[in-house]
XYZ file of N, CA and C in Angstrom:
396
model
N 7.571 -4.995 -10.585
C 7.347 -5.996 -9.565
C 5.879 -6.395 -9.585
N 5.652 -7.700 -9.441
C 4.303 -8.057 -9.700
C 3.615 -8.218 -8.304
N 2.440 -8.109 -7.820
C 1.284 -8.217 -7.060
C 1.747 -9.368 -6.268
N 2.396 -10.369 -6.239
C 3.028 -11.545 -5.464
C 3.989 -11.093 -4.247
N 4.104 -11.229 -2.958
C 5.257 -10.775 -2.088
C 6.277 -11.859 -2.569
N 7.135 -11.429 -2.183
C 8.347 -12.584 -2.546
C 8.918 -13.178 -1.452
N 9.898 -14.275 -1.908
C 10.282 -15.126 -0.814
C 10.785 -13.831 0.788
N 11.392 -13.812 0.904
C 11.794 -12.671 1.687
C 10.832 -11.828 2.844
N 9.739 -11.376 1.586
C 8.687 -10.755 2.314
C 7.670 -11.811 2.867
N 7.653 -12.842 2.089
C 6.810 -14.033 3.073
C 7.827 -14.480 4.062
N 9.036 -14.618 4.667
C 9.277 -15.285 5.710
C 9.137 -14.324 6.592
N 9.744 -12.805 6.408
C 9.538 -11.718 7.355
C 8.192 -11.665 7.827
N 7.048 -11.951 6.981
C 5.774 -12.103 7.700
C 5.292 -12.958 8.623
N 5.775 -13.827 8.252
C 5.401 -14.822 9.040
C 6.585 -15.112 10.108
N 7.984 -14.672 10.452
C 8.586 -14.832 11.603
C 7.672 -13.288 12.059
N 7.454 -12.301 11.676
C 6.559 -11.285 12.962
C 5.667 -11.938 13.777
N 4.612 -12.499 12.519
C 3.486 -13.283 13.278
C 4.060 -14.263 14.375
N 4.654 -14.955 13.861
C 5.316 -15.734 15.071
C 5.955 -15.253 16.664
N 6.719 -14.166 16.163
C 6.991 -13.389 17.454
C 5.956 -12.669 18.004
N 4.989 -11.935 17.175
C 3.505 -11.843 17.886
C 2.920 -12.795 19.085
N 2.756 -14.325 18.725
C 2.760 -15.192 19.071
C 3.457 -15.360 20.471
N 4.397 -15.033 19.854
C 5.795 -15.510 21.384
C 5.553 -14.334 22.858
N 5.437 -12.870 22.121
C 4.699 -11.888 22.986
C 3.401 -12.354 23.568
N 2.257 -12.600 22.905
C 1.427 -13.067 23.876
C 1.884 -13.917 24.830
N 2.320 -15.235 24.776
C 3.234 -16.120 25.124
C 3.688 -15.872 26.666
N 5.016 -14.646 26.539
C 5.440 -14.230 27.492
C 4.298 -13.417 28.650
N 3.475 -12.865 28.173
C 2.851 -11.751 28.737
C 1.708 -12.705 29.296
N 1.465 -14.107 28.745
C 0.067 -14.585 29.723
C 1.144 -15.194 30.772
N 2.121 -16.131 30.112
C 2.938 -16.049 31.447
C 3.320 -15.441 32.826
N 3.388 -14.126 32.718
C 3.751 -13.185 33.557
C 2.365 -13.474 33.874
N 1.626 -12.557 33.902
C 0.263 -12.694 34.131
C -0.202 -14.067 35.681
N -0.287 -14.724 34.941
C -0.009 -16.271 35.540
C 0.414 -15.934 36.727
N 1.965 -15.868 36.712
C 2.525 -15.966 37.521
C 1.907 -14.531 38.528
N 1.624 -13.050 37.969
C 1.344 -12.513 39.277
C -0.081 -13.326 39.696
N -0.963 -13.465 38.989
C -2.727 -14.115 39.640
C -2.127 -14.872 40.788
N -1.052 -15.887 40.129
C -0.559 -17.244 41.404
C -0.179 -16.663 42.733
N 1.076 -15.158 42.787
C 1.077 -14.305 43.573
C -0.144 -13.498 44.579
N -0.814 -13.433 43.997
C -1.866 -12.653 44.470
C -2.926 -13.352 45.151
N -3.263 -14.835 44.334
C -4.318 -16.108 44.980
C -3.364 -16.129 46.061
N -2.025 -16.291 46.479
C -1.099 -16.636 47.662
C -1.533 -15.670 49.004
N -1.430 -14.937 48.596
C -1.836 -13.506 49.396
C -3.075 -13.249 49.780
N -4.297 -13.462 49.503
C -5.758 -13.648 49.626
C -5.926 -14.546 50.008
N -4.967 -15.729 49.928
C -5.647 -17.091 51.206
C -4.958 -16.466 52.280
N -3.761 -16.323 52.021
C -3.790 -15.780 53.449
C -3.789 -14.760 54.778
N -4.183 -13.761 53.227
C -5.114 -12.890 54.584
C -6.455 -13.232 54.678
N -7.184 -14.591 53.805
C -8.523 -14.395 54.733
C -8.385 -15.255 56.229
N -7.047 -15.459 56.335
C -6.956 -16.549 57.747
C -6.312 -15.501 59.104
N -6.354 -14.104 58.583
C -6.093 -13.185 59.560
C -7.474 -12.568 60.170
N -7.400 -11.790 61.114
C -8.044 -11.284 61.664
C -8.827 -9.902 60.924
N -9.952 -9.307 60.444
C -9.820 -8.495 59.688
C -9.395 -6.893 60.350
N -9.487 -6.604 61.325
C -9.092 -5.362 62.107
C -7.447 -5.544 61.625
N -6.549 -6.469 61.540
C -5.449 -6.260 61.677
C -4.670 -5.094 60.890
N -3.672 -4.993 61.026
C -3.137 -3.815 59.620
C -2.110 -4.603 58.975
N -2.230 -4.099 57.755
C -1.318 -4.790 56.734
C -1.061 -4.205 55.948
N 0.149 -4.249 54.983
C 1.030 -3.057 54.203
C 0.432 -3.186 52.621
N 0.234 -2.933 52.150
C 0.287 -2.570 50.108
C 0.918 -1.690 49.277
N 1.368 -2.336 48.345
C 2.044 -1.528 47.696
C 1.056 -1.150 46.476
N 0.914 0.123 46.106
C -0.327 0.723 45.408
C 0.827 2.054 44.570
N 1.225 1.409 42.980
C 2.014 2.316 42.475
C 2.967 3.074 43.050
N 3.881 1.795 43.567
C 5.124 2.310 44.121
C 4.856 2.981 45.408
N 3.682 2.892 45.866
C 4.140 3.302 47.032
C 3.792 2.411 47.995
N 4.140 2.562 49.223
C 4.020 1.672 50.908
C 2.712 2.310 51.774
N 1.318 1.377 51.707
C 0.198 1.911 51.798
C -0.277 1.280 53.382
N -0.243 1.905 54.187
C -0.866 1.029 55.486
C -2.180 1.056 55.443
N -2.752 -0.222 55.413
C -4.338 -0.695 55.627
C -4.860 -1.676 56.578
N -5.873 -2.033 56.865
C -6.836 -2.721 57.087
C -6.484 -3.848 56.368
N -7.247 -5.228 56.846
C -7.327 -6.972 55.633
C -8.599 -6.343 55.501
N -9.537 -5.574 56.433
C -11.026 -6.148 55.836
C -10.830 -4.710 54.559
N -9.836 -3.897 54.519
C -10.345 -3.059 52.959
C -9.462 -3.744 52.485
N -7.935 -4.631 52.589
C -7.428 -4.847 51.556
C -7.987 -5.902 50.560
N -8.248 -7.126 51.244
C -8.889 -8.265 51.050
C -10.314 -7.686 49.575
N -10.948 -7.439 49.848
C -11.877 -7.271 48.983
C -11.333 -6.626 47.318
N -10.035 -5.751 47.649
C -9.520 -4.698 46.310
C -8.131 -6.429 45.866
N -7.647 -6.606 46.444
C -7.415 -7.864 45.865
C -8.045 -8.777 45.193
N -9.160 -9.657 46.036
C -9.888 -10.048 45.005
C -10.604 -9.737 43.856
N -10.971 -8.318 43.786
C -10.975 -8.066 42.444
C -9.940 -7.764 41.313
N -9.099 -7.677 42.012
C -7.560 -7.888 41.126
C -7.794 -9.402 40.741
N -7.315 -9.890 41.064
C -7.367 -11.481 41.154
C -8.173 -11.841 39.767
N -9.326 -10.896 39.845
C -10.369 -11.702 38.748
C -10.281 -10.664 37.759
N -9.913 -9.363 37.353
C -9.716 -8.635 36.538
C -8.055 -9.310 35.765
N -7.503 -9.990 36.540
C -6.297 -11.150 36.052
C -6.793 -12.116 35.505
N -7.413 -12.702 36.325
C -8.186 -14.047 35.069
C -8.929 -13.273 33.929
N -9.381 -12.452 33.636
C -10.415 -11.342 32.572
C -9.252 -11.397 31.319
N -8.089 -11.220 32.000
C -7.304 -10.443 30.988
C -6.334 -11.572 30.380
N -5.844 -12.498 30.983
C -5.635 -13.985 30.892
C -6.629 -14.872 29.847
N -7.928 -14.686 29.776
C -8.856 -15.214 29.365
C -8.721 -14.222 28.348
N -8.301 -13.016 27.984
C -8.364 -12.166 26.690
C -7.313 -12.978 26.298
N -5.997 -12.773 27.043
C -4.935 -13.288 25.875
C -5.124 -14.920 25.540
N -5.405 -15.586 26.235
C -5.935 -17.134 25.486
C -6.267 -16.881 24.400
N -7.756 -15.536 23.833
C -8.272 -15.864 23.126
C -7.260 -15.668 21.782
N -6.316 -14.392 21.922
C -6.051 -13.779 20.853
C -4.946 -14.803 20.668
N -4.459 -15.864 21.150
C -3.201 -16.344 21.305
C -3.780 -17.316 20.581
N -5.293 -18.038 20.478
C -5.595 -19.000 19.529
C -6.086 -18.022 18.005
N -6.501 -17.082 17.788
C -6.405 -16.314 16.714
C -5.294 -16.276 16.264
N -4.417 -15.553 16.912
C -2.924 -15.910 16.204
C -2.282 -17.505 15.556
N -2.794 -18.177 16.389
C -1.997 -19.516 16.010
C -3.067 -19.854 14.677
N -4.078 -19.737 14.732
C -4.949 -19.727 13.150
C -4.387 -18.759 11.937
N -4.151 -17.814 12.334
C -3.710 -17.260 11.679
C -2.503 -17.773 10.858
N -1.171 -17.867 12.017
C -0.315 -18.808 11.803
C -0.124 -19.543 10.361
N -1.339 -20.704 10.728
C -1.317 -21.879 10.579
C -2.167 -21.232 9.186
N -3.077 -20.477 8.946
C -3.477 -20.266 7.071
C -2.560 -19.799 6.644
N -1.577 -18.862 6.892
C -0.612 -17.887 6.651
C 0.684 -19.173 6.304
N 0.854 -20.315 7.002
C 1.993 -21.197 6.245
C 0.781 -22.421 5.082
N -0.353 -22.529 5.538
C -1.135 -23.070 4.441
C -0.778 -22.351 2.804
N -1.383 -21.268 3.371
C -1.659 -20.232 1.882
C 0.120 -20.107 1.248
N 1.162 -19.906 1.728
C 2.384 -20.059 1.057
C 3.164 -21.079 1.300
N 2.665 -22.422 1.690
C 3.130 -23.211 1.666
C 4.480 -22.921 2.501
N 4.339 -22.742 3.350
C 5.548 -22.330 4.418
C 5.997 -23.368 5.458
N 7.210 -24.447 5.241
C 7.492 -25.349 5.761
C 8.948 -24.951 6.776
N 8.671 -25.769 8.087
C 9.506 -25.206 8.988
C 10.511 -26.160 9.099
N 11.792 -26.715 8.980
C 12.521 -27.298 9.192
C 12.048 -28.435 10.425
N 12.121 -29.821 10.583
C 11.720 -30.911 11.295
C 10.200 -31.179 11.464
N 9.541 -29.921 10.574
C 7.804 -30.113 10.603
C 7.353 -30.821 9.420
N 5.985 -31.179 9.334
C 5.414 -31.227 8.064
C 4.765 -29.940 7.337
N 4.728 -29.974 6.326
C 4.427 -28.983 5.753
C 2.307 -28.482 6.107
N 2.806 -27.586 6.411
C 1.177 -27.128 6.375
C 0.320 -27.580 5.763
N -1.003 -28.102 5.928
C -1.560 -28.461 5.374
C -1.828 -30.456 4.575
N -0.575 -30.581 5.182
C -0.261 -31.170 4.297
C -0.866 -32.958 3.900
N -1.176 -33.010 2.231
C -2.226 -34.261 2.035
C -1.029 -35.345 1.760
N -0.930 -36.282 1.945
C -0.153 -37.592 1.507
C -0.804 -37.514 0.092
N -2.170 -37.351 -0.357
C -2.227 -38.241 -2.106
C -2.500 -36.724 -2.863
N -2.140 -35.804 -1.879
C -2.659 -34.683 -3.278
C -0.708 -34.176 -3.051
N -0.157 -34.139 -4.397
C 1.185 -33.347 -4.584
C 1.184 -32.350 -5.416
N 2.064 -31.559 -5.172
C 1.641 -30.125 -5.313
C 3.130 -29.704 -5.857
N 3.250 -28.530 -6.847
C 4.125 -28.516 -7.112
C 5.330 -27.903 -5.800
N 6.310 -28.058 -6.254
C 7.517 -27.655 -4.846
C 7.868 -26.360 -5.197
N 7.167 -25.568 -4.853
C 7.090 -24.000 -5.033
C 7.606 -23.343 -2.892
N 7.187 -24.284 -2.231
C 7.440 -23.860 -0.814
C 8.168 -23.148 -0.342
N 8.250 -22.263 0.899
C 9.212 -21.496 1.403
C 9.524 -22.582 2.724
N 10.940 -22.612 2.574
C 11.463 -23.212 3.761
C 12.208 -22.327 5.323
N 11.614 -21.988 6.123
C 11.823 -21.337 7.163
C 12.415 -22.607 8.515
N 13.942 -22.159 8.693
C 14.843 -22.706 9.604
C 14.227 -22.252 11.378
């Protein structure tokens, strides 16, 4: 067997990468959606009273507190969510570069796309992998 992966082993690579892709995907989603949860909850306990008491849930369990201690450990939730949100952006555009040399370099064309890379006046021989 020669030093070349073969058809096979190039599509399996590149559908992982792709589902790589799709995992980040899901997971900034979620994400998202708790920050949106949590911004909900911090407006409106700063419109309470801070003496009041109010419940948290802190690893499964049912925590009675204070707004003026909860309020503050939220908002740093809140922004340790955007931190981590702002990580997966980044790796989620690494991946899609990646992606995108990874169908360059084997000419890896996706059914209803254009082919990677691809020049109108330079033709190339039709060596491509076609991925459905």
């Amino acid at each position: 067997m020669s030093g070349q992966p073969g058809k096979e082993e190039i599509i399996q690579h590149f559908q992982l990468l792709c589902n790589q892709q799709r995992q980040l995907q899901t997971k900034l989603a979620e994400i998202r959606m708790e920050r949106g949860e949590h911004d909900i909850v911090a407006e409106t306990l700063k419109n309470v009273p801070a003496e009041r008491k109010c419940w948290r849930l802190v690893g499964g369990v049912l925590t009675e507190r204070k707004v003026s201690e909860v309020l503050p450990a939220l908002e740093n939730q809140v922004t340790g969510l955007a931190n981590v949100m702002s990580s997966l952006e980044q790796q989620m555009n690494i991946k899609a570069k990646d992606i995108t040399n990874y169908r360059e370099k084997h000419q890896i064309m996706i059914k209803g796309q254009a082919p990677a890379g691809a020049n109108p006046s330079a033709k190339k021989q039709n060596a491509g992998v076609l991925v459905q």
